[in-house]
Amino acid sequence: MAEHISKQFDMELETIRTRVLQMGGLVEQQILSAVEALLAGDIDKLDKVIAEDALVNAMEVTIDDDCLHIIARRQPAASDLRIVFTVIKVITDLERIGDEAKKIARMGKTIYQSERYQMPRFREIEKMADSALSMLRRALDAFARLDTSAALELAEADQELDEDFAAELRQLITFMMEDPRTISMSIDTLFISKAIERIGDHATNISEYVVYLVKGKDIRHTTLETKKRETLG
Amino acid sequence: MAEHISKQFDMELETIRTRVLQMGGLVEQQILSAVEALLAGDIDKLDKVIAEDALVNAMEVTIDDDCLHIIARRQPAASDLRIVFTVIKVITDLERIGDEAKKIARMGKTIYQSERYQMPRFREIEKMADSALSMLRRALDAFARLDTSAALELAEADQELDEDFAAELRQLITFMMEDPRTISMSIDTLFISKAIERIGDHATNISEYVVYLVKGKDIRHTTLETKKRETLG
């Protein structure tokens, strides 16, 4: 009987982990669609991204609810409790990545629907989005495989993405100074690159929760040195 | 004996609630200091805000840990479990408000330490910061008094703050177009007003968790109409 309950409990934990990965897949698709639609100037696709953010939000609410039911019925302890806690934290970040995808889509609409002096130039945005997407995939993969080494890699990738954002900012300021007619569009582009930079932060958070899940050690808000010690040690 | 345990449990729940309010107080002080230091051009005070974000982060980690211990030892159900869940969610938002205070301080330093063509103009920033701080206080007060009516008020206040941000953005764009020498400082000012706008979002989230705590209803991601029905009904 105890074994039976334990198996069912394991299955429930496995189900919420699977749902987190489904939510992660949806969020990944949202970013991808937002950036593709932005590059193509595809307003319908941008509208679809904005509308489908509701699905991401609904998944967060459902998974939170599942977690609470598991805690109430199963009274998990130790590593089981850490799984549930990690899921509650991870989906908060996934939901906010969803928000960033929606923001990218909204800014894209603003850019294409306003009068433009020249076509937008999204080369850097494309590069930053590739980095952020690869960070998100790496974080979700780490969550799926309980891989703690991602935290260190993502902390380093996040620093690079921050530097890319700073470079993009400097470049946009140069454009605006050279030709003030580009100011409005440059500000919209700036917000898009800011949204992408934020996706990197959230992906990094997720990989840090995986370290907590596996090792029980909280490495949030620590230096790169500490992360190195805790994830590789 | 059961009563004894129950009383001790109540005390533990009360302790984490008190810690959330202490963390909220610290975060409120961080915003206040950041904005005061920004208006006064006080670099030492800006540095202090940046350094003390570590205290906010440490409080999040400690309170999360307390919550996990309570779940593991007390196996809370129903409303007790909702308290713990709400605390875990609320402190995530408080920690991110702390991040926004740190961003304001960093941008302030950038503005005062770079060569300036003219003195920065922070009248709108001051007004927006007042609104965001009052939203945060209202949200913390709602959490302390289990007051569900704040959610609706804050959803409305958040719309106003979003409009203030949009107005500030338009005004900054006008400045930049009129005089490209103000571009760099205007962008820094824009990021500061964006950080303040985000504080309003987080305060609104907190007030929505209070509705969940009291009524067991999840009103995140719902329309103003639904919030009205659920909070007043």
Short mmCIF file of C-alpha atoms in Angstrom, two decimals:
data_model
loop_
_atom_site.label_atom_id
_atom_site.label_comp_id
_atom_site.label_asym_id
_atom_site.label_seq_id
_atom_site.Cartn_x
_atom_site.Cartn_y
_atom_site.Cartn_z
CA MET A 1 0.00 0.00 0.00
CA ALA A 2 2.77 2.44 1.00
CA GLU A 3 4.63 1.53 -2.15
CA HIS A 4 1.49 2.05 -4.20
CA ILE A 5 1.01 5.54 -2.78
CA SER A 6 4.68 6.31 -3.26
CA LYS A 7 4.52 5.28 -6.94
CA GLN A 8 1.47 7.42 -7.51
CA PHE A 9 3.23 10.31 -5.76
CA ASP A 10 6.30 9.86 -7.97
CA MET A 11 3.99 9.95 -10.97
CA GLU A 12 2.44 13.21 -9.76
CA LEU A 13 5.85 14.80 -9.32
CA GLU A 14 6.83 13.56 -12.76
CA THR A 15 3.63 15.09 -14.18
CA ILE A 16 4.36 18.57 -12.82
CA ARG A 17 7.95 18.36 -14.06
CA THR A 18 6.62 17.45 -17.50
CA ARG A 19 4.19 20.35 -17.38
CA VAL A 20 7.00 22.76 -16.55
CA LEU A 21 8.85 21.52 -19.62
CA GLN A 22 5.69 21.94 -21.73
CA MET A 23 5.31 25.48 -20.42
CA GLY A 24 8.99 26.05 -21.19
CA GLY A 25 8.45 24.77 -24.73
CA LEU A 26 5.53 27.14 -25.21
CA VAL A 27 7.53 30.10 -23.89
CA GLU A 28 10.45 29.21 -26.16
CA GLN A 29 8.06 29.10 -29.12
CA GLN A 30 6.64 32.48 -28.11
CA ILE A 31 10.07 34.12 -28.18
CA LEU A 32 10.96 32.43 -31.46
CA SER A 33 7.68 33.53 -33.07
CA ALA A 34 8.00 37.07 -31.72
CA VAL A 35 11.51 37.49 -33.13
CA GLU A 36 10.69 35.82 -36.48
CA ALA A 37 7.60 38.00 -36.86
CA LEU A 38 9.64 41.06 -35.91
CA LEU A 39 12.28 40.34 -38.55
CA ALA A 40 9.63 39.61 -41.19
CA GLY A 41 7.33 42.50 -40.23
CA ASP A 42 4.49 39.97 -39.93
CA ILE A 43 1.75 41.79 -37.99
CA ASP A 44 -0.63 38.80 -37.87
CA LYS A 45 2.06 36.67 -36.30
CA LEU A 46 2.90 39.44 -33.81
CA ASP A 47 -0.81 39.57 -32.86
CA LYS A 48 -0.81 35.80 -32.38
CA VAL A 49 2.15 36.02 -29.96
CA ILE A 50 0.34 38.72 -27.97
CA ALA A 51 -2.87 36.66 -27.81
CA GLU A 52 -1.12 33.42 -26.85
CA ASP A 53 0.57 34.93 -23.82
CA ALA A 54 -2.74 34.06 -22.09
CA LEU A 55 -1.90 30.37 -22.58
CA VAL A 56 1.43 30.85 -20.81
CA ASN A 57 -0.32 32.63 -17.93
CA ALA A 58 -2.94 29.90 -17.66
CA MET A 59 -0.22 27.25 -17.47
CA GLU A 60 1.44 29.08 -14.58
CA VAL A 61 -1.83 29.21 -12.62
CA THR A 62 -2.57 25.51 -13.29
CA ILE A 63 0.89 24.30 -12.31
CA ASP A 64 0.88 26.42 -9.12
CA ASP A 65 -2.43 24.79 -8.28
CA ASP A 66 -1.04 21.30 -8.93
CA CYS A 67 1.90 22.06 -6.66
CA LEU A 68 -0.37 23.18 -3.83
CA HIS A 69 -2.48 20.04 -4.18
CA ILE A 70 0.62 17.88 -4.01
CA ILE A 71 1.87 19.65 -0.88
CA ALA A 72 -1.54 19.38 0.80
CA ARG A 73 -2.19 15.73 -0.07
CA ARG A 74 1.31 14.26 -0.10
CA GLN A 75 3.08 16.34 2.53
CA PRO A 76 6.40 16.01 0.73
CA ALA A 77 9.68 16.33 2.61
CA ALA A 78 13.34 16.75 1.69
CA SER A 79 14.05 16.29 -2.02
CA ASP A 80 10.36 15.87 -2.97
CA LEU A 81 9.57 19.19 -1.35
CA ARG A 82 12.52 20.76 -3.15
CA ILE A 83 11.04 19.61 -6.48
CA VAL A 84 7.73 21.30 -5.73
CA PHE A 85 9.41 24.48 -4.47
CA THR A 86 11.67 24.60 -7.53
CA VAL A 87 8.68 24.20 -9.85
CA ILE A 88 6.85 27.10 -8.12
CA LYS A 89 9.91 29.34 -8.60
CA VAL A 90 10.80 28.20 -12.14
CA ILE A 91 7.33 28.83 -13.55
CA THR A 92 7.39 32.39 -12.17
CA ASP A 93 10.44 33.01 -14.36
CA LEU A 94 8.87 31.21 -17.33
CA GLU A 95 5.76 33.35 -17.04
CA ARG A 96 7.91 36.48 -17.06
CA ILE A 97 9.84 35.27 -20.10
CA GLY A 98 6.40 34.94 -21.72
CA ASP A 99 5.74 38.58 -20.80
CA GLU A 100 8.98 39.60 -22.50
CA ALA A 101 7.94 37.76 -25.71
CA LYS A 102 4.67 39.68 -25.60
CA LYS A 103 6.56 42.96 -25.12
CA ILE A 104 8.78 42.19 -28.13
CA ALA A 105 5.65 41.54 -30.22
CA ARG A 106 4.01 44.77 -29.04
CA MET A 107 7.11 46.85 -29.79
CA GLY A 108 7.33 45.15 -33.19
CA LYS A 109 3.78 46.28 -33.94
CA THR A 110 4.61 49.82 -32.84
CA ILE A 111 7.61 49.90 -35.15
CA TYR A 112 5.80 48.55 -38.22
CA GLN A 113 2.63 50.53 -37.68
CA SER A 114 4.25 53.93 -37.25
CA GLU A 115 5.60 56.11 -40.02
CA ARG A 116 9.18 55.15 -40.62
CA TYR A 117 11.95 57.23 -41.99
CA GLN A 118 13.90 54.08 -42.76
CA MET A 119 13.56 50.32 -42.36
CA PRO A 120 14.45 49.00 -38.91
CA ARG A 121 17.78 47.29 -38.53
CA PHE A 122 17.59 44.19 -36.41
CA ARG A 123 20.92 42.44 -36.96
CA GLU A 124 22.05 42.79 -33.33
CA ILE A 125 18.56 41.91 -32.07
CA GLU A 126 18.68 38.67 -34.03
CA LYS A 127 22.06 37.76 -32.55
CA MET A 128 20.94 38.60 -29.00
CA ALA A 129 17.71 36.62 -29.45
CA ASP A 130 19.71 33.57 -30.58
CA SER A 131 21.82 33.81 -27.41
CA ALA A 132 18.80 34.25 -25.14
CA LEU A 133 16.94 31.36 -26.76
CA SER A 134 19.92 29.09 -26.45
CA MET A 135 20.20 30.09 -22.75
CA LEU A 136 16.53 29.26 -22.19
CA ARG A 137 16.92 25.87 -23.92
CA ARG A 138 20.00 25.14 -21.85
CA ALA A 139 18.12 26.05 -18.63
CA LEU A 140 15.12 23.85 -19.50
CA ASP A 141 17.42 21.02 -20.45
CA ALA A 142 19.22 21.40 -17.11
CA PHE A 143 15.85 21.22 -15.34
CA ALA A 144 14.89 18.09 -17.30
CA ARG A 145 18.19 16.31 -16.70
CA LEU A 146 18.93 17.75 -13.23
CA ASP A 147 22.17 19.11 -14.60
CA THR A 148 23.83 21.56 -12.21
CA SER A 149 26.66 22.52 -14.56
CA ALA A 150 24.30 24.77 -16.57
CA ALA A 151 24.22 27.39 -13.78
CA LEU A 152 27.84 28.33 -14.27
CA GLU A 153 27.62 28.29 -18.08
CA LEU A 154 24.52 30.45 -17.99
CA ALA A 155 26.02 32.94 -15.52
CA GLU A 156 28.84 33.41 -18.04
CA ALA A 157 26.50 33.53 -21.06
CA ASP A 158 24.39 36.09 -19.19
CA GLN A 159 27.40 38.36 -18.76
CA GLU A 160 28.01 38.16 -22.52
CA LEU A 161 24.37 38.97 -23.24
CA ASP A 162 24.59 41.96 -20.87
CA GLU A 163 27.64 43.14 -22.82
CA ASP A 164 25.79 42.67 -26.13
CA PHE A 165 22.97 44.78 -24.73
CA ALA A 166 25.41 47.51 -23.65
CA ALA A 167 26.98 47.48 -27.14
CA GLU A 168 23.56 47.69 -28.81
CA LEU A 169 22.65 50.60 -26.54
CA ARG A 170 25.82 52.49 -27.50
CA GLN A 171 25.16 51.83 -31.19
CA LEU A 172 21.56 53.01 -30.97
CA ILE A 173 22.68 56.20 -29.19
CA THR A 174 25.16 56.82 -32.03
CA PHE A 175 22.38 56.37 -34.64
CA MET A 176 20.10 58.73 -32.80
CA MET A 177 22.80 61.39 -32.46
CA GLU A 178 23.67 61.13 -36.15
CA ASP A 179 20.08 61.30 -37.28
CA PRO A 180 17.41 62.38 -34.80
CA ARG A 181 14.71 61.13 -37.20
CA THR A 182 15.61 57.60 -36.07
CA ILE A 183 15.03 58.36 -32.36
CA SER A 184 11.54 56.95 -32.00
CA MET A 185 12.33 53.70 -33.80
CA SER A 186 15.63 53.38 -31.97
CA ILE A 187 13.86 53.61 -28.60
CA ASP A 188 11.46 50.85 -29.65
CA THR A 189 14.45 48.76 -30.75
CA LEU A 190 16.13 49.50 -27.42
CA PHE A 191 13.11 48.14 -25.51
CA ILE A 192 13.19 45.00 -27.64
CA SER A 193 16.85 44.39 -26.86
CA LYS A 194 16.12 45.09 -23.17
CA ALA A 195 13.38 42.42 -23.25
CA ILE A 196 15.83 39.93 -24.74
CA GLU A 197 18.44 40.79 -22.13
CA ARG A 198 15.80 40.10 -19.42
CA ILE A 199 15.10 36.65 -20.93
CA GLY A 200 18.75 35.82 -20.25
CA ASP A 201 18.33 36.86 -16.60
CA HIS A 202 15.30 34.61 -16.18
CA ALA A 203 17.04 31.65 -17.86
CA THR A 204 19.94 32.13 -15.44
CA ASN A 205 17.52 32.15 -12.49
CA ILE A 206 16.04 28.84 -13.70
CA SER A 207 19.46 27.19 -13.87
CA GLU A 208 20.19 28.39 -10.32
CA TYR A 209 16.98 26.78 -9.06
CA VAL A 210 18.16 23.50 -10.62
CA VAL A 211 21.30 23.67 -8.44
CA TYR A 212 19.06 24.17 -5.42
CA LEU A 213 16.89 21.25 -6.50
CA VAL A 214 19.82 18.87 -6.90
CA LYS A 215 22.23 20.04 -4.20
CA GLY A 216 19.93 21.81 -1.75
CA LYS A 217 22.23 24.82 -1.98
CA ASP A 218 20.92 28.24 -2.74
CA ILE A 219 23.35 29.96 -5.13
CA ARG A 220 21.10 32.85 -6.07
CA HIS A 221 22.77 36.22 -5.63
CA THR A 222 26.25 34.72 -5.32
CA THR A 223 29.41 35.55 -7.24
CA LEU A 224 30.63 33.60 -10.24
CA GLU A 225 33.36 32.14 -7.99
CA THR A 226 30.84 30.74 -5.51
CA LYS A 227 28.69 29.37 -8.33
CA LYS A 228 31.77 27.61 -9.69
CA ARG A 229 32.53 26.04 -6.32
CA GLU A 230 28.95 24.95 -5.66
CA THR A 231 28.10 23.56 -9.08
CA LEU A 232 31.33 21.77 -9.85
CA GLY A 233 32.30 20.76 -6.29
CA MET B 1 -0.18 18.90 23.33
CA ALA B 2 -1.99 19.37 20.00
CA GLU B 3 -2.94 22.85 21.08
CA HIS B 4 0.62 23.55 22.12
CA ILE B 5 1.90 22.52 18.68
CA SER B 6 -0.82 24.49 16.98
CA LYS B 7 0.09 27.64 18.91
CA GLN B 8 3.73 27.22 18.07
CA PHE B 9 2.80 26.71 14.42
CA ASP B 10 0.68 29.87 14.45
CA MET B 11 3.67 31.69 15.89
CA GLU B 12 5.91 30.39 13.12
CA LEU B 13 3.44 31.54 10.47
CA GLU B 14 3.22 34.92 12.19
CA THR B 15 7.02 35.14 12.20
CA ILE B 16 7.35 34.62 8.44
CA ARG B 17 4.57 37.14 7.81
CA THR B 18 6.44 39.64 9.99
CA ARG B 19 9.66 38.94 8.09
CA VAL B 20 7.91 39.61 4.79
CA LEU B 21 6.82 42.98 6.14
CA GLN B 22 10.37 43.70 7.33
CA MET B 23 11.68 42.81 3.88
CA GLY B 24 8.98 45.04 2.40
CA GLY B 25 10.07 47.88 4.67
CA LEU B 26 13.67 47.48 3.58
CA VAL B 27 12.70 47.43 -0.10
CA GLU B 28 10.55 50.54 0.38
CA GLN B 29 13.52 52.28 2.03
CA GLN B 30 15.76 51.23 -0.86
CA ILE B 31 13.46 52.86 -3.43
CA LEU B 32 13.07 55.97 -1.30
CA SER B 33 16.85 56.29 -0.84
CA ALA B 34 17.54 55.64 -4.52
CA VAL B 35 15.12 58.35 -5.63
CA GLU B 36 16.24 60.86 -2.98
CA ALA B 37 19.89 60.27 -3.86
CA LEU B 38 19.04 60.60 -7.56
CA LEU B 39 17.32 63.95 -7.03
CA ALA B 40 20.16 65.22 -4.82
CA GLY B 41 22.97 63.80 -6.98
CA ASP B 42 24.32 62.09 -3.85
CA ILE B 43 26.79 59.47 -5.16
CA ASP B 44 27.62 58.04 -1.71
CA LYS B 45 23.96 57.40 -1.04
CA LEU B 46 23.54 55.82 -4.50
CA ASP B 47 26.47 53.51 -3.68
CA LYS B 48 24.84 52.59 -0.38
CA VAL B 49 21.61 51.59 -2.17
CA ILE B 50 23.60 49.41 -4.58
CA ALA B 51 25.50 47.73 -1.72
CA GLU B 52 22.41 47.14 0.41
CA ASP B 53 20.58 45.23 -2.31
CA ALA B 54 22.55 42.26 -0.94
CA LEU B 55 20.52 42.56 2.29
CA VAL B 56 17.27 42.32 0.31
CA ASN B 57 18.56 39.24 -1.52
CA ALA B 58 19.66 37.60 1.73
CA MET B 59 16.22 38.17 3.23
CA GLU B 60 14.58 36.42 0.26
CA VAL B 61 16.82 33.37 0.65
CA THR B 62 16.22 33.22 4.44
CA ILE B 63 12.44 33.55 4.18
CA ASP B 64 12.26 30.91 1.41
CA ASP B 65 14.20 28.62 3.71
CA ASP B 66 11.84 29.31 6.62
CA CYS B 67 8.87 28.51 4.38
CA LEU B 68 10.38 25.18 3.33
CA HIS B 69 11.07 24.25 6.95
CA ILE B 70 7.49 25.05 7.88
CA ILE B 71 6.12 22.93 5.04
CA ALA B 72 8.41 20.02 5.92
CA ARG B 73 7.80 20.09 9.67
CA ARG B 74 4.20 21.30 9.91
CA GLN B 75 2.67 19.86 6.76
CA PRO B 76 0.26 22.77 6.49
CA ALA B 77 -3.05 22.42 4.67
CA ALA B 78 -5.74 24.76 3.36
CA SER B 79 -5.35 28.36 4.56
CA ASP B 80 -2.03 27.71 6.36
CA LEU B 81 -0.56 26.35 3.16
CA ARG B 82 -1.91 29.35 1.28
CA ILE B 83 -0.03 31.64 3.68
CA VAL B 84 3.26 29.86 2.99
CA PHE B 85 2.66 29.79 -0.78
CA THR B 86 1.75 33.50 -0.78
CA VAL B 87 4.90 34.36 1.14
CA ILE B 88 7.07 32.45 -1.37
CA LYS B 89 5.47 34.38 -4.25
CA VAL B 90 5.38 37.81 -2.56
CA ILE B 91 9.07 37.80 -1.65
CA THR B 92 9.99 37.02 -5.28
CA ASP B 93 8.30 40.29 -6.23
CA LEU B 94 9.89 42.15 -3.30
CA GLU B 95 13.33 40.93 -4.33
CA ARG B 96 12.72 42.19 -7.86
CA ILE B 97 11.54 45.56 -6.57
CA GLY B 98 14.88 45.63 -4.74
CA ASP B 99 16.60 45.01 -8.08
CA GLU B 100 14.74 47.97 -9.59
CA ALA B 101 15.93 50.24 -6.73
CA LYS B 102 19.49 49.10 -7.46
CA LYS B 103 19.00 49.83 -11.19
CA ILE B 104 17.74 53.34 -10.38
CA ALA B 105 20.85 53.92 -8.25
CA ARG B 106 23.16 52.60 -10.98
CA MET B 107 21.55 54.78 -13.65
CA GLY B 108 21.77 57.74 -11.26
CA LYS B 109 25.52 57.19 -10.96
CA THR B 110 25.86 56.95 -14.75
CA ILE B 111 24.02 60.26 -15.15
CA TYR B 112 26.03 62.15 -12.53
CA GLN B 113 29.39 60.67 -13.47
CA SER B 114 29.18 61.36 -17.19
CA GLU B 115 29.75 64.69 -18.86
CA ARG B 116 26.47 66.51 -18.96
CA TYR B 117 25.35 69.13 -21.37
CA GLN B 118 22.66 70.19 -18.90
CA MET B 119 21.37 69.20 -15.49
CA PRO B 120 18.96 66.27 -15.50
CA ARG B 121 15.31 67.03 -15.10
CA PHE B 122 13.56 64.62 -12.78
CA ARG B 123 10.18 66.21 -12.09
CA GLU B 124 8.20 63.37 -13.74
CA ILE B 125 10.46 60.75 -12.19
CA GLU B 126 9.70 62.17 -8.74
CA LYS B 127 5.95 62.03 -9.38
CA MET B 128 6.13 58.47 -10.74
CA ALA B 129 8.27 57.35 -7.80
CA ASP B 130 5.71 58.78 -5.36
CA SER B 131 2.97 56.76 -7.08
CA ALA B 132 5.03 53.55 -7.14
CA LEU B 133 6.01 53.92 -3.47
CA SER B 134 2.44 54.54 -2.45
CA MET B 135 1.42 51.42 -4.43
CA LEU B 136 4.07 49.35 -2.65
CA ARG B 137 2.96 50.64 0.78
CA ARG B 138 -0.66 49.87 -0.09
CA ALA B 139 0.29 46.32 -1.19
CA LEU B 140 2.30 45.64 1.98
CA ASP B 141 -0.50 47.06 4.09
CA ALA B 142 -2.97 44.78 2.28
CA PHE B 143 -0.69 41.82 3.03
CA ALA B 144 -0.48 42.82 6.72
CA ARG B 145 -4.22 43.35 7.11
CA LEU B 146 -5.39 40.66 4.65
CA ASP B 147 -7.21 43.37 2.76
CA THR B 148 -8.45 42.17 -0.65
CA SER B 149 -9.74 45.54 -1.79
CA ALA B 150 -6.19 46.74 -2.55
CA ALA B 151 -5.96 44.50 -5.65
CA LEU B 152 -8.57 46.50 -7.52
CA GLU B 153 -7.17 49.86 -6.40
CA LEU B 154 -3.67 48.84 -7.40
CA ALA B 155 -4.78 47.51 -10.80
CA GLU B 156 -6.21 50.97 -11.46
CA ALA B 157 -3.19 52.80 -10.01
CA ASP B 158 -0.95 50.59 -12.18
CA GLN B 159 -2.80 51.69 -15.31
CA GLU B 160 -2.20 55.32 -14.33
CA LEU B 161 1.48 54.65 -13.71
CA ASP B 162 1.73 52.96 -17.14
CA GLU B 163 0.18 56.09 -18.66
CA ASP B 164 2.65 58.30 -16.75
CA PHE B 165 5.47 56.19 -18.16
CA ALA B 166 4.10 56.52 -21.70
CA ALA B 167 3.83 60.31 -21.25
CA GLU B 168 7.39 60.51 -19.90
CA LEU B 169 8.60 58.46 -22.87
CA ARG B 170 6.91 60.82 -25.34
CA GLN B 171 8.39 63.83 -23.54
CA LEU B 172 11.91 62.36 -23.53
CA ILE B 173 11.62 61.60 -27.25
CA THR B 174 10.65 65.23 -27.85
CA PHE B 175 13.68 66.45 -25.86
CA MET B 176 16.00 64.18 -27.79
CA MET B 177 14.61 65.29 -31.14
CA GLU B 178 14.93 68.95 -30.19
CA ASP B 179 18.45 68.59 -28.90
CA PRO B 180 20.41 65.43 -29.70
CA ARG B 181 23.00 66.39 -27.06
CA THR B 182 20.45 65.25 -24.44
CA ILE B 183 20.09 61.75 -25.93
CA SER B 184 22.44 59.86 -23.66
CA MET B 185 21.05 61.38 -20.46
CA SER B 186 17.49 60.98 -21.71
CA ILE B 187 18.04 57.26 -22.28
CA ASP B 188 19.35 56.89 -18.71
CA THR B 189 16.30 58.80 -17.46
CA LEU B 190 14.08 56.53 -19.56
CA PHE B 191 15.53 53.44 -17.88
CA ILE B 192 14.90 55.00 -14.47
CA SER B 193 11.25 55.66 -15.30
CA LYS B 194 10.98 52.10 -16.68
CA ALA B 195 12.32 50.73 -13.36
CA ILE B 196 9.70 52.76 -11.48
CA GLU B 197 6.96 51.51 -13.78
CA ARG B 198 8.09 47.92 -13.05
CA ILE B 199 7.83 48.57 -9.29
CA GLY B 200 4.14 49.30 -9.86
CA ASP B 201 3.74 45.94 -11.65
CA HIS B 202 5.33 44.07 -8.75
CA ALA B 203 3.19 45.91 -6.14
CA THR B 204 0.11 44.92 -8.15
CA ASN B 205 1.27 41.29 -8.19
CA ILE B 206 1.62 41.37 -4.39
CA SER B 207 -1.92 42.68 -3.93
CA GLU B 208 -3.21 39.88 -6.19
CA TYR B 209 -1.48 37.25 -4.06
CA VAL B 210 -3.30 38.71 -1.04
CA VAL B 211 -6.64 38.01 -2.76
CA TYR B 212 -5.47 34.45 -3.33
CA LEU B 213 -4.40 34.19 0.32
CA VAL B 214 -7.74 35.39 1.66
CA LYS B 215 -10.21 34.03 -0.88
CA GLY B 216 -8.32 31.13 -2.44
CA LYS B 217 -9.07 32.65 -5.83
CA ASP B 218 -6.32 33.28 -8.33
CA ILE B 219 -6.98 36.63 -10.03
CA ARG B 220 -3.60 36.96 -11.70
CA HIS B 221 -3.84 37.65 -15.41
CA THR B 222 -7.53 38.57 -15.23
CA THR B 223 -9.32 41.67 -16.47
CA LEU B 224 -10.18 44.64 -14.28
CA GLU B 225 -13.84 43.47 -14.41
CA THR B 226 -12.99 40.04 -13.01
CA LYS B 227 -10.79 41.57 -10.33
CA LYS B 228 -13.71 43.80 -9.34
CA ARG B 229 -16.06 40.82 -9.06
CA GLU B 230 -13.62 38.67 -7.10
CA THR B 231 -12.34 41.27 -4.67
CA LEU B 232 -15.58 43.00 -3.85
CA GLY B 233 -17.93 40.03 -4.19
#
